mmCIF file of C-alpha atoms in Angstrom:
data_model
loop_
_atom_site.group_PDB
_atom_site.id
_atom_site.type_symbol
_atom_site.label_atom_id
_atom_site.label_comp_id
_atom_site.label_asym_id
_atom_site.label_seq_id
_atom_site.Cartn_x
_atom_site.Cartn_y
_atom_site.Cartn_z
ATOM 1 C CA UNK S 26 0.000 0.000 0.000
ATOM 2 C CA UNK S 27 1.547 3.625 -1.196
ATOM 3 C CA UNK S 28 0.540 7.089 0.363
ATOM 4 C CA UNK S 29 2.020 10.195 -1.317
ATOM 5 C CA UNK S 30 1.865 11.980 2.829
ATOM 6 C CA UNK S 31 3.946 10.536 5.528
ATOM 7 C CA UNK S 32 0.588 11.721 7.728
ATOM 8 C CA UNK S 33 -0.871 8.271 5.965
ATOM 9 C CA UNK S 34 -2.413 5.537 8.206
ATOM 10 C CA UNK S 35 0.728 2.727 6.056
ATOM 11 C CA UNK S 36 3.197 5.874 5.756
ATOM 12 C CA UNK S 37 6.059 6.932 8.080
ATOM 13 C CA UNK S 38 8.942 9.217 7.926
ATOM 14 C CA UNK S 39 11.133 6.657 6.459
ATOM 15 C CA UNK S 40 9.098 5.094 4.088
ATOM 16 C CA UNK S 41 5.813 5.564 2.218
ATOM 17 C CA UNK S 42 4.800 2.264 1.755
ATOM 18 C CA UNK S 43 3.484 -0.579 3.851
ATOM 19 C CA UNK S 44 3.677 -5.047 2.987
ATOM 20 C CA UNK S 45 1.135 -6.570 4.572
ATOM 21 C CA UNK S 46 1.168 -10.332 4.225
ATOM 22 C CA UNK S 47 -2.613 -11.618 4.539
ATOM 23 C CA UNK S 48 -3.676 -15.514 4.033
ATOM 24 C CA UNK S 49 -7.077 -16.991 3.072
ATOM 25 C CA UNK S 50 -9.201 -18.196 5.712
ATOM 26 C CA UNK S 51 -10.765 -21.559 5.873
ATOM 27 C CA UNK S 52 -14.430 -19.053 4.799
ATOM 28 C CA UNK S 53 -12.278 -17.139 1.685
ATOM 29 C CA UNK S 54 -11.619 -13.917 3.208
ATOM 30 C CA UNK S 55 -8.548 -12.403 3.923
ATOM 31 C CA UNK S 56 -8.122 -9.483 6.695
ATOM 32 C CA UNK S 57 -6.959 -5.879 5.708
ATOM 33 C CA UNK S 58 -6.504 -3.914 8.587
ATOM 34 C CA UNK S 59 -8.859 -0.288 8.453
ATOM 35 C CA UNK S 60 -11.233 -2.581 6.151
ATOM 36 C CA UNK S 61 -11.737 -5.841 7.839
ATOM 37 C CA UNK S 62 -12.477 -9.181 6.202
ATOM 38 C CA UNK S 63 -12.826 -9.079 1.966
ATOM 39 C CA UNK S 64 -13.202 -12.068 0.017
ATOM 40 C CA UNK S 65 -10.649 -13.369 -2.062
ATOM 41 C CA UNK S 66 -11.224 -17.045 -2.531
ATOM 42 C CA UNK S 67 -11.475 -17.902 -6.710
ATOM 43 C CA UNK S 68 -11.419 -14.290 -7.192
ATOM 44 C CA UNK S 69 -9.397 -12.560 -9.807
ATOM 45 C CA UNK S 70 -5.899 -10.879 -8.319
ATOM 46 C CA UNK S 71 -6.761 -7.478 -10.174
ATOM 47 C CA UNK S 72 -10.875 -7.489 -8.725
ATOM 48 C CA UNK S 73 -9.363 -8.227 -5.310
ATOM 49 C CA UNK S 74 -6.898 -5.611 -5.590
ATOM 50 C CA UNK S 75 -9.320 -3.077 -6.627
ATOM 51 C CA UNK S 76 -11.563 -3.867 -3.537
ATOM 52 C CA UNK S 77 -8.871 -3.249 -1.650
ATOM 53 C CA UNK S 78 -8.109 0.158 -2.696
ATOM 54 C CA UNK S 79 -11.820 1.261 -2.418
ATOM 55 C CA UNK S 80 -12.114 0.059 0.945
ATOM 56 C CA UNK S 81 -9.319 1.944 2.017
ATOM 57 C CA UNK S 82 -10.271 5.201 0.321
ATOM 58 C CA UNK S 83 -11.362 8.149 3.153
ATOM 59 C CA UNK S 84 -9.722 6.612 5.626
ATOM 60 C CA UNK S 85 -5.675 6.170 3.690
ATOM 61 C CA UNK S 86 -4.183 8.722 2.011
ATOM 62 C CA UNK S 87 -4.923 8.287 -1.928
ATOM 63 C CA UNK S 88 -3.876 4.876 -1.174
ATOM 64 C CA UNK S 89 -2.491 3.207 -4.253
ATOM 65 C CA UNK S 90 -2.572 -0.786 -3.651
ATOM 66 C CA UNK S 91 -0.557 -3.785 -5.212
ATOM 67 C CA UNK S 92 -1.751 -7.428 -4.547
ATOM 68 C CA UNK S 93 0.767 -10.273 -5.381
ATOM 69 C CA UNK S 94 -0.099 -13.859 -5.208
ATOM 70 C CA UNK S 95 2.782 -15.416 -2.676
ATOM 71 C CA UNK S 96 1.985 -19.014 -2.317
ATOM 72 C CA UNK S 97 -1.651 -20.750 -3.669
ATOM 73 C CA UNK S 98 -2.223 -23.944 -1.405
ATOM 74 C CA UNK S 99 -5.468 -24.603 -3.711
ATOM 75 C CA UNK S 100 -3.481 -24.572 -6.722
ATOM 76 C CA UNK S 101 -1.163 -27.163 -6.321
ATOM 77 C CA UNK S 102 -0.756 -31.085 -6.437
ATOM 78 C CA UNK S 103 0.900 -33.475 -3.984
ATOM 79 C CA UNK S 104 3.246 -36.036 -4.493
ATOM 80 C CA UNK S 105 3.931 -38.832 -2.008
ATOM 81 C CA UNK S 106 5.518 -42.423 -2.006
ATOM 82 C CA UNK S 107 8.713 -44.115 -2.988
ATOM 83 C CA UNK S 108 10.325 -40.238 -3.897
ATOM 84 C CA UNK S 109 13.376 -38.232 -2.927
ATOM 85 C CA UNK S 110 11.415 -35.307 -1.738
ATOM 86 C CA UNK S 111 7.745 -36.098 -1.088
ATOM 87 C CA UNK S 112 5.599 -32.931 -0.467
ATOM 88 C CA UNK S 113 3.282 -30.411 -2.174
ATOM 89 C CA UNK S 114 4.299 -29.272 -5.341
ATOM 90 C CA UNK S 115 2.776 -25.993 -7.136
ATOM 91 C CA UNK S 116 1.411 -25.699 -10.152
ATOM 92 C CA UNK S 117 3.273 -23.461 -12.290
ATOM 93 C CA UNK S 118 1.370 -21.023 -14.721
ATOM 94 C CA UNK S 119 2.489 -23.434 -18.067
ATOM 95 C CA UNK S 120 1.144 -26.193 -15.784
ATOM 96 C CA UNK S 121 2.445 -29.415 -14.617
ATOM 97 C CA UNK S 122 2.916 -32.509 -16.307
ATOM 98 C CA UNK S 123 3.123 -36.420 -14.221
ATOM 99 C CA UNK S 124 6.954 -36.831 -15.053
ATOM 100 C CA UNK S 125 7.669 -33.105 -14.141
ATOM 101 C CA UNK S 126 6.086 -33.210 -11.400
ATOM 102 C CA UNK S 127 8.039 -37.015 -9.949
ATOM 103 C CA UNK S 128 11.159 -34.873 -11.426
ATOM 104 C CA UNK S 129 10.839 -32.229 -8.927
ATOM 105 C CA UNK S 130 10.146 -34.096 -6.236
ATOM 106 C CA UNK S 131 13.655 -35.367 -6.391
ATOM 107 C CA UNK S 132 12.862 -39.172 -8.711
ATOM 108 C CA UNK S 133 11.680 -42.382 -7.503
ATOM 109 C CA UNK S 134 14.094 -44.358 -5.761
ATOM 110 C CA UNK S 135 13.972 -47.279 -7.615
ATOM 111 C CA UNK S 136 13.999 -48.267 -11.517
ATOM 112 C CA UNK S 137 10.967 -46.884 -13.910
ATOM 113 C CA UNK S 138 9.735 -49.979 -15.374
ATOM 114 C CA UNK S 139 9.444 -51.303 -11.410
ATOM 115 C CA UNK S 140 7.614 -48.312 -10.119
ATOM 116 C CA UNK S 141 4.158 -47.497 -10.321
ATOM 117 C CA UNK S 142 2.245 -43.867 -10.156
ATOM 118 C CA UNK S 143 -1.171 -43.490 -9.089
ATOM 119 C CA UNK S 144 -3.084 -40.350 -10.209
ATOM 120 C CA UNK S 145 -6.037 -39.427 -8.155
ATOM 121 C CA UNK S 146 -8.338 -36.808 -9.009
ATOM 122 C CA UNK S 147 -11.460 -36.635 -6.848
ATOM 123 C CA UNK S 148 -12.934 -39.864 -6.823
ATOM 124 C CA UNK S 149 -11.158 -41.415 -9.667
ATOM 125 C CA UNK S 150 -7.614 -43.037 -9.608
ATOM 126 C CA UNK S 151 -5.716 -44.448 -12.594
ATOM 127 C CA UNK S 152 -2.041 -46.429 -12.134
ATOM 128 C CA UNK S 153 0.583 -46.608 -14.321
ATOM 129 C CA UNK S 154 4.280 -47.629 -14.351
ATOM 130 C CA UNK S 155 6.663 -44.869 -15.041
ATOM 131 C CA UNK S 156 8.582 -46.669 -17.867
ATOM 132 C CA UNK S 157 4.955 -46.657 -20.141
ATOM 133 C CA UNK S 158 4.526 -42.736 -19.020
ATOM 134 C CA UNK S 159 8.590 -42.223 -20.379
ATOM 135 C CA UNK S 160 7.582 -44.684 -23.407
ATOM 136 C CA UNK S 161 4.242 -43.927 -24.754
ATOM 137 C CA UNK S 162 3.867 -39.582 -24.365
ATOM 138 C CA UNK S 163 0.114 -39.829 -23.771
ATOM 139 C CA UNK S 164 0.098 -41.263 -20.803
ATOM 140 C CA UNK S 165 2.524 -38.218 -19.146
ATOM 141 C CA UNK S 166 -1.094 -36.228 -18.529
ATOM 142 C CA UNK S 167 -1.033 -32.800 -17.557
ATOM 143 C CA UNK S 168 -1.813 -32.564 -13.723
ATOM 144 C CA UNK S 169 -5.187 -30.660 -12.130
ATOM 145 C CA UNK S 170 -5.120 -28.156 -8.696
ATOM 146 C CA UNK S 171 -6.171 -31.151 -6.131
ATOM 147 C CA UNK S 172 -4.515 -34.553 -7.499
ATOM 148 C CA UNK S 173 -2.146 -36.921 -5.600
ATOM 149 C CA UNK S 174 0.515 -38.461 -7.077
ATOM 150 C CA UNK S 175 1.193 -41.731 -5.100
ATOM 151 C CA UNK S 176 4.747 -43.245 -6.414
ATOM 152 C CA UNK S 177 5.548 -47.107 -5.536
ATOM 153 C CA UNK S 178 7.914 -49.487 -5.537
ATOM 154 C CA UNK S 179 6.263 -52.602 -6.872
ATOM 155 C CA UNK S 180 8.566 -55.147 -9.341
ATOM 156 C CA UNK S 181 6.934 -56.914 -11.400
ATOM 157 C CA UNK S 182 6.598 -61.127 -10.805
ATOM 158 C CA UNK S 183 5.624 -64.203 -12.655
ATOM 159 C CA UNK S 184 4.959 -67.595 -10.940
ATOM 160 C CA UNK S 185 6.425 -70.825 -11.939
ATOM 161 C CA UNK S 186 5.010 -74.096 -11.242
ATOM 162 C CA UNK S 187 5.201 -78.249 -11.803
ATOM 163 C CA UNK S 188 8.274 -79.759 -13.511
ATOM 164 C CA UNK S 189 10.642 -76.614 -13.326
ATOM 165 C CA UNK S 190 13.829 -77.033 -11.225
ATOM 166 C CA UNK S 191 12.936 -74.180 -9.053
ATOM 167 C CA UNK S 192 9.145 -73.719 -8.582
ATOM 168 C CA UNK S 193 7.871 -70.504 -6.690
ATOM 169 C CA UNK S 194 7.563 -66.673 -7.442
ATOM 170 C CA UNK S 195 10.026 -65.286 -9.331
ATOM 171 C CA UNK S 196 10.899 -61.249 -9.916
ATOM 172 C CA UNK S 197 11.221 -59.552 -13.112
ATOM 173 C CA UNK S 198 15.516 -59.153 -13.275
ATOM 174 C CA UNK S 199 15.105 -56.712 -16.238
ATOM 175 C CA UNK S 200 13.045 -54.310 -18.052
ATOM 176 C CA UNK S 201 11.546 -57.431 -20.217
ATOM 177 C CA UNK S 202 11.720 -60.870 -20.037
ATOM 178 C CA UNK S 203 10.871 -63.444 -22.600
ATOM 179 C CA UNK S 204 9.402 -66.928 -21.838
ATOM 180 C CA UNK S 205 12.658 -68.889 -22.388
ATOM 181 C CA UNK S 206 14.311 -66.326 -20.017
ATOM 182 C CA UNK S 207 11.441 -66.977 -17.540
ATOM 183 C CA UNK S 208 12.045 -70.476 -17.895
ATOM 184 C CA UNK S 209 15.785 -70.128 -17.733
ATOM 185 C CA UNK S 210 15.406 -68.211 -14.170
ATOM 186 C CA UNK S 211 13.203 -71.448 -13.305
ATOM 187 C CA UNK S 212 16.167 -73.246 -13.697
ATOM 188 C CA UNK S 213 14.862 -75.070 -16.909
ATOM 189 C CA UNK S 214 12.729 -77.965 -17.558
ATOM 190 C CA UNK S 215 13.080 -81.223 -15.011
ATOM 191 C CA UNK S 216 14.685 -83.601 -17.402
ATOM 192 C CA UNK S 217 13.282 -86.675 -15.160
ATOM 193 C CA UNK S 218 9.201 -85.137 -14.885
ATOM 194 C CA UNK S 219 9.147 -82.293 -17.686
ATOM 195 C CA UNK S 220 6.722 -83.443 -20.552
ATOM 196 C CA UNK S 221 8.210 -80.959 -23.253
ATOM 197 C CA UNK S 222 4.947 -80.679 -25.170
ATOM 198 C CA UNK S 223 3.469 -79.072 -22.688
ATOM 199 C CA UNK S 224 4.209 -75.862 -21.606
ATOM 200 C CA UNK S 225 1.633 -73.421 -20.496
ATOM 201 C CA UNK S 226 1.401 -69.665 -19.767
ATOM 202 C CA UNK S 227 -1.426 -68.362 -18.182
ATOM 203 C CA UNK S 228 -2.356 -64.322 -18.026
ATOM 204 C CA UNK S 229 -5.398 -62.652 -18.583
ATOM 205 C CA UNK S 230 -5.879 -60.900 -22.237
ATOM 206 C CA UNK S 231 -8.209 -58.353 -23.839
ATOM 207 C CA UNK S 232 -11.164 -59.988 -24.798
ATOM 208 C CA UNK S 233 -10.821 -59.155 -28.142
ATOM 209 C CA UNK S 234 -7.768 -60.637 -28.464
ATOM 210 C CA UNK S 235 -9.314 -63.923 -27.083
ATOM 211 C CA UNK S 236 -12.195 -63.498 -29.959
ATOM 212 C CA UNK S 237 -9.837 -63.499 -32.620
ATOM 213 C CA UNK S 238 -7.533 -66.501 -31.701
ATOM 214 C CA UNK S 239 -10.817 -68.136 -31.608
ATOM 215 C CA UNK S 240 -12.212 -66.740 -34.626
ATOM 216 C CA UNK S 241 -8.703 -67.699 -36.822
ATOM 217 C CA UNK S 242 -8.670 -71.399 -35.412
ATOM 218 C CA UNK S 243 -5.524 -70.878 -33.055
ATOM 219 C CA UNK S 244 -8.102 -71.164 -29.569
ATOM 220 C CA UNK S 245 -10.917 -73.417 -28.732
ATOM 221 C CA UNK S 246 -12.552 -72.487 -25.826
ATOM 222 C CA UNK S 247 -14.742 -69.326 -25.501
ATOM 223 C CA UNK S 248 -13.522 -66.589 -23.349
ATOM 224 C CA UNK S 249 -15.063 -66.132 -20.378
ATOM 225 C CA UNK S 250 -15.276 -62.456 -18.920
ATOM 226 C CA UNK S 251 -13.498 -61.971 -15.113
ATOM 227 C CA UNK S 252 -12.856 -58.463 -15.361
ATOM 228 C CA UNK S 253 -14.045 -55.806 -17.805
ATOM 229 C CA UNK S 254 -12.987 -56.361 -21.610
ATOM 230 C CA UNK S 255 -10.419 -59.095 -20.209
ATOM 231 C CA UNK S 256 -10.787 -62.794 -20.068
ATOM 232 C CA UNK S 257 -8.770 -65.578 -18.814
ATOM 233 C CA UNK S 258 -6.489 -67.164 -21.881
ATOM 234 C CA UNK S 259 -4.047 -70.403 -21.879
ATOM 235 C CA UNK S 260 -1.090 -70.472 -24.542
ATOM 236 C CA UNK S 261 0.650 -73.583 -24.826
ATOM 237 C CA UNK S 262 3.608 -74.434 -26.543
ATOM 238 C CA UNK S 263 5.484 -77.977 -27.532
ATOM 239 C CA UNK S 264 9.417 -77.911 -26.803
ATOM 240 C CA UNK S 265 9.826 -80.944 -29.258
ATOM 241 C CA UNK S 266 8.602 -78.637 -32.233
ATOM 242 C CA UNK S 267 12.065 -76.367 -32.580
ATOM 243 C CA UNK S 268 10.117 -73.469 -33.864
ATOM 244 C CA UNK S 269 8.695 -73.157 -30.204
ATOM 245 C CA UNK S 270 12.536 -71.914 -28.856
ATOM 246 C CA UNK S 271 11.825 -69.344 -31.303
ATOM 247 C CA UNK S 272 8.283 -68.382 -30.130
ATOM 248 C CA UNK S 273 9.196 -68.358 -26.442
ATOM 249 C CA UNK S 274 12.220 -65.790 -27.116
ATOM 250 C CA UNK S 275 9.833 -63.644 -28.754
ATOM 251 C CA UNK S 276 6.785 -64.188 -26.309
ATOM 252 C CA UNK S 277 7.095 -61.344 -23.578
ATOM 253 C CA UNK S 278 6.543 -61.926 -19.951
ATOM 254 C CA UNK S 279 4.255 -60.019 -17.976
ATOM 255 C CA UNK S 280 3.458 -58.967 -14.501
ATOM 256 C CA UNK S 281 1.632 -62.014 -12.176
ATOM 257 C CA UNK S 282 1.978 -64.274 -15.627
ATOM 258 C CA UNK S 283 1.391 -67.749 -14.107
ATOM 259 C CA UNK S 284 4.010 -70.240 -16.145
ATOM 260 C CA UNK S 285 3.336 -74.491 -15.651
ATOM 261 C CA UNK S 286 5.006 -77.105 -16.751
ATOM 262 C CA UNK S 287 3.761 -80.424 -17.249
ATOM 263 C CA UNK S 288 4.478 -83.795 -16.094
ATOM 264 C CA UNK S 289 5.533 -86.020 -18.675
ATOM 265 C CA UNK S 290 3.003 -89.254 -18.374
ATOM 266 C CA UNK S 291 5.919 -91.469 -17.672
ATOM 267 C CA UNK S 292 7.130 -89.396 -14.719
ATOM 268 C CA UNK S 293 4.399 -91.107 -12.507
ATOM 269 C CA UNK S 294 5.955 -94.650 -13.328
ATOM 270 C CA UNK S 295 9.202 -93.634 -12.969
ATOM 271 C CA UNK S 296 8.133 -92.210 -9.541
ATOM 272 C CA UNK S 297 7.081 -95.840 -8.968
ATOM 273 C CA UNK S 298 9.816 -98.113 -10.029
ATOM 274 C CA UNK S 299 11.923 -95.606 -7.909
ATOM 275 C CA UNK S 300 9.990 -95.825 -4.859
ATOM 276 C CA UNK S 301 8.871 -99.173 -4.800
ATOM 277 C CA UNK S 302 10.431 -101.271 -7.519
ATOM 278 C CA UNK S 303 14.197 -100.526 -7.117
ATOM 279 C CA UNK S 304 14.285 -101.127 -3.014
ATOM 280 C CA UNK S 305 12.615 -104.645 -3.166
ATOM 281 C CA UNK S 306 15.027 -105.661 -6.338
ATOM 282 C CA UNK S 307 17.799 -104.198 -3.901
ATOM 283 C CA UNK S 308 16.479 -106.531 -1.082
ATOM 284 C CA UNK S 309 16.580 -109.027 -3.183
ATOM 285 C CA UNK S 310 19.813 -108.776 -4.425
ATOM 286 C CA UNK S 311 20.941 -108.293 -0.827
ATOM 287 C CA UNK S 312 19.474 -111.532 -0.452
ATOM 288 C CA UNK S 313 20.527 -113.405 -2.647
ATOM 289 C CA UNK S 314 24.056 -112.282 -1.671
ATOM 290 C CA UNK S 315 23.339 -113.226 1.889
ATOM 291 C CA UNK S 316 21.784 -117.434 0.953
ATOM 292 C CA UNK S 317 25.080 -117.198 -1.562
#
C-alpha cells in the first residue's frame, strides 16, 4: 500500500509504503486492517486488488494498492511415495505434467519400469508404471489443482510351477523378459518329470484378443469375462517342435503371468519303479548275496 503523505495511516517518515502479508481463511476472506475481512477465494488478483483500494479510500491517504499472489495452497498437487522429496508441489502457470512433477520431487528411488504412479483426481484413480509414461507420451497427462501423485515401488513377478527345477515366485531381473528367459530363471525344464509338449502360460488378455484366436482357429474355448474387456487365456507351446525356442524368445513376460510345466506321463511310473520297484530288487539282491 503507497501514500504520497507521511501523515498516511501505512506511511512513516522513512518510508511511504506498507507489505502486509494476509492468508485466506478456511471461509475465503482475507483481513486488511482499516477494512476488515474481503473475500478473495477464486477471485481474480486485479478485482481483489481493486476492492482493496476502495475500501481503504477516506480513511488512507490516496492509497495506491498492489496485490501479489505469494503461495496458492489450492493450486497445487501433492506427491507422495517411494520419492526423494515427497511434499506439495505448485502448479506453475504453463502447468504441470506427471513426469515433471516425480522430477521435482527429487525421482523415484527405484527403476521406472518397477515403479508405479497413481493419479487421483477426486474420486477417480488411474495407475501406471513410469517406464509406459517415459515410453508412450500420452500417458505423461497434464496434472489438475487437487490430485495426488502416489509413487511405488512394486517389481513386477511371474509364478512358476510343476516340472521346473525351481518352482515358486520369481521377480522380473530386467526391463523385459521373454518366456525362455522366464524359464531359464526357473532353472529349466526337469529332465526326469518335464513333458516338453506341454508348456503353459497363463495371463489374462483383452477380450478381443481372445475373440480373434478363436475366430482364426488358433483357440478353442470361448472366453469367459473376469474383469471388464479381459478374459482368462491359456497359450501352450510344444518344446519338441524347434520353432517353439523361437516363439518363447519372442513371447514377452508379464506382470503375475502364471508359467506351468507339465508332467511327462511317464514321470508317474518312474516315480514308482523308484519308490517301490528298485528297493525290493535291492532286497533281493541283498538276499541273494546273503543265501550265496
Amino acid at each position: 500500500v503507497w501514500e504520497p503523505s507521511p501523515d498516511g495511516v501505512f506511511s512513516t517518515a522513512e518510508s511511504r509504503q506498507t507489505s502486509l502479508r494476509a492468508v485466506v481463511e478456511d471461509d475465503g476472506k482475507v483481513y486488511i486492517p482499516y477494512i476488515g475481512r474481503v473475500p478473495a477465494a477464486k477471485r481474480p488478483v486485479e478485482s481483489l486488488r481493486s476492492a482493496i483500494e476502495t475500501g481503504l479510500s477516506g480513511k488512507a491517504v490516496e492509497p495506491q494498492v498492489q496485490v501479489l499472489l505469494d503461495d496458492n495452497q489450492a493450486n497445487s498437487v501433492v506427491v507422495m511415495g517411494d520419492v526423494t522429496a515427497p511434499g506439495q508441489l505448485q502448479l506453475p502457470a504453463p502447468g504441470l505434467r506427471l513426469l515433471e512433477a516425480i522430477a521435482r520431487a527429487g525421482g523415484t528411488r527405484g527403476p521406472s519400469y518397477e515403479t508405479l504412479a497413481t493419479v487421483t483426481r477426486g474420486d477417480r484413480s488411474q495407475s501406471v508404471r513410469l517406464a509406459d509414461v517415459a515410453r508412450i507420451p500420452g500417458n505423461n497427462i497434464w496434472l489438475w489443482p487437487g490430485d495426488t501423485v502416489l509413487v511405488l515401488h512394486q517389481p513386477r513377478s511371474f509364478s512358476a510351477f510343476g516340472a521346473v527345477k525351481t518352482s515358486g515366485l520369481m521377480s522380473f531381473k530386467s526391463e523385459t523378459m521373454s518366456l525362455a528367459e522366464a524359464l531359464a530363471q526357473a532353472g529349466g525344464l526337469n529332465d526326469r518329470r518335464a513333458d516338453a509338449g506341454g508348456i503353459f502360460l497363463m495371463r489374462f488378455e483383452e477380450r478381443k484378443l481372445a475373440q480373434w484366436l478363436i475366430d482364426t482357429g488358433r483357440g478353442t474355448a470361448a472366453p469367459r469375462t473376469h474383469a471388464p474387456g479381459m478374459t482368462p487365456v491359456i497359450y501352450r507351446l510344444d518344446f519338441d517342435d524347434p520353432r517353439a525356442l523361437f516363439i518363447a524368445q519372442g513371447l514377452i513376460m508379464r506382470d503375475k503371468d502364471v508359467l506351468y510345466v507339465a508332467s511327462h506321463p511317464m514321470a508317474e511310473l518312474n516315480k514308482f519303479l523308484t519308490s517301490f520297484v528298485s528297493p525290493l530288487l535291492g532286497t533281493a539282491r541283498s538276499t541273494a548275496v546273503l543265501a550265496e
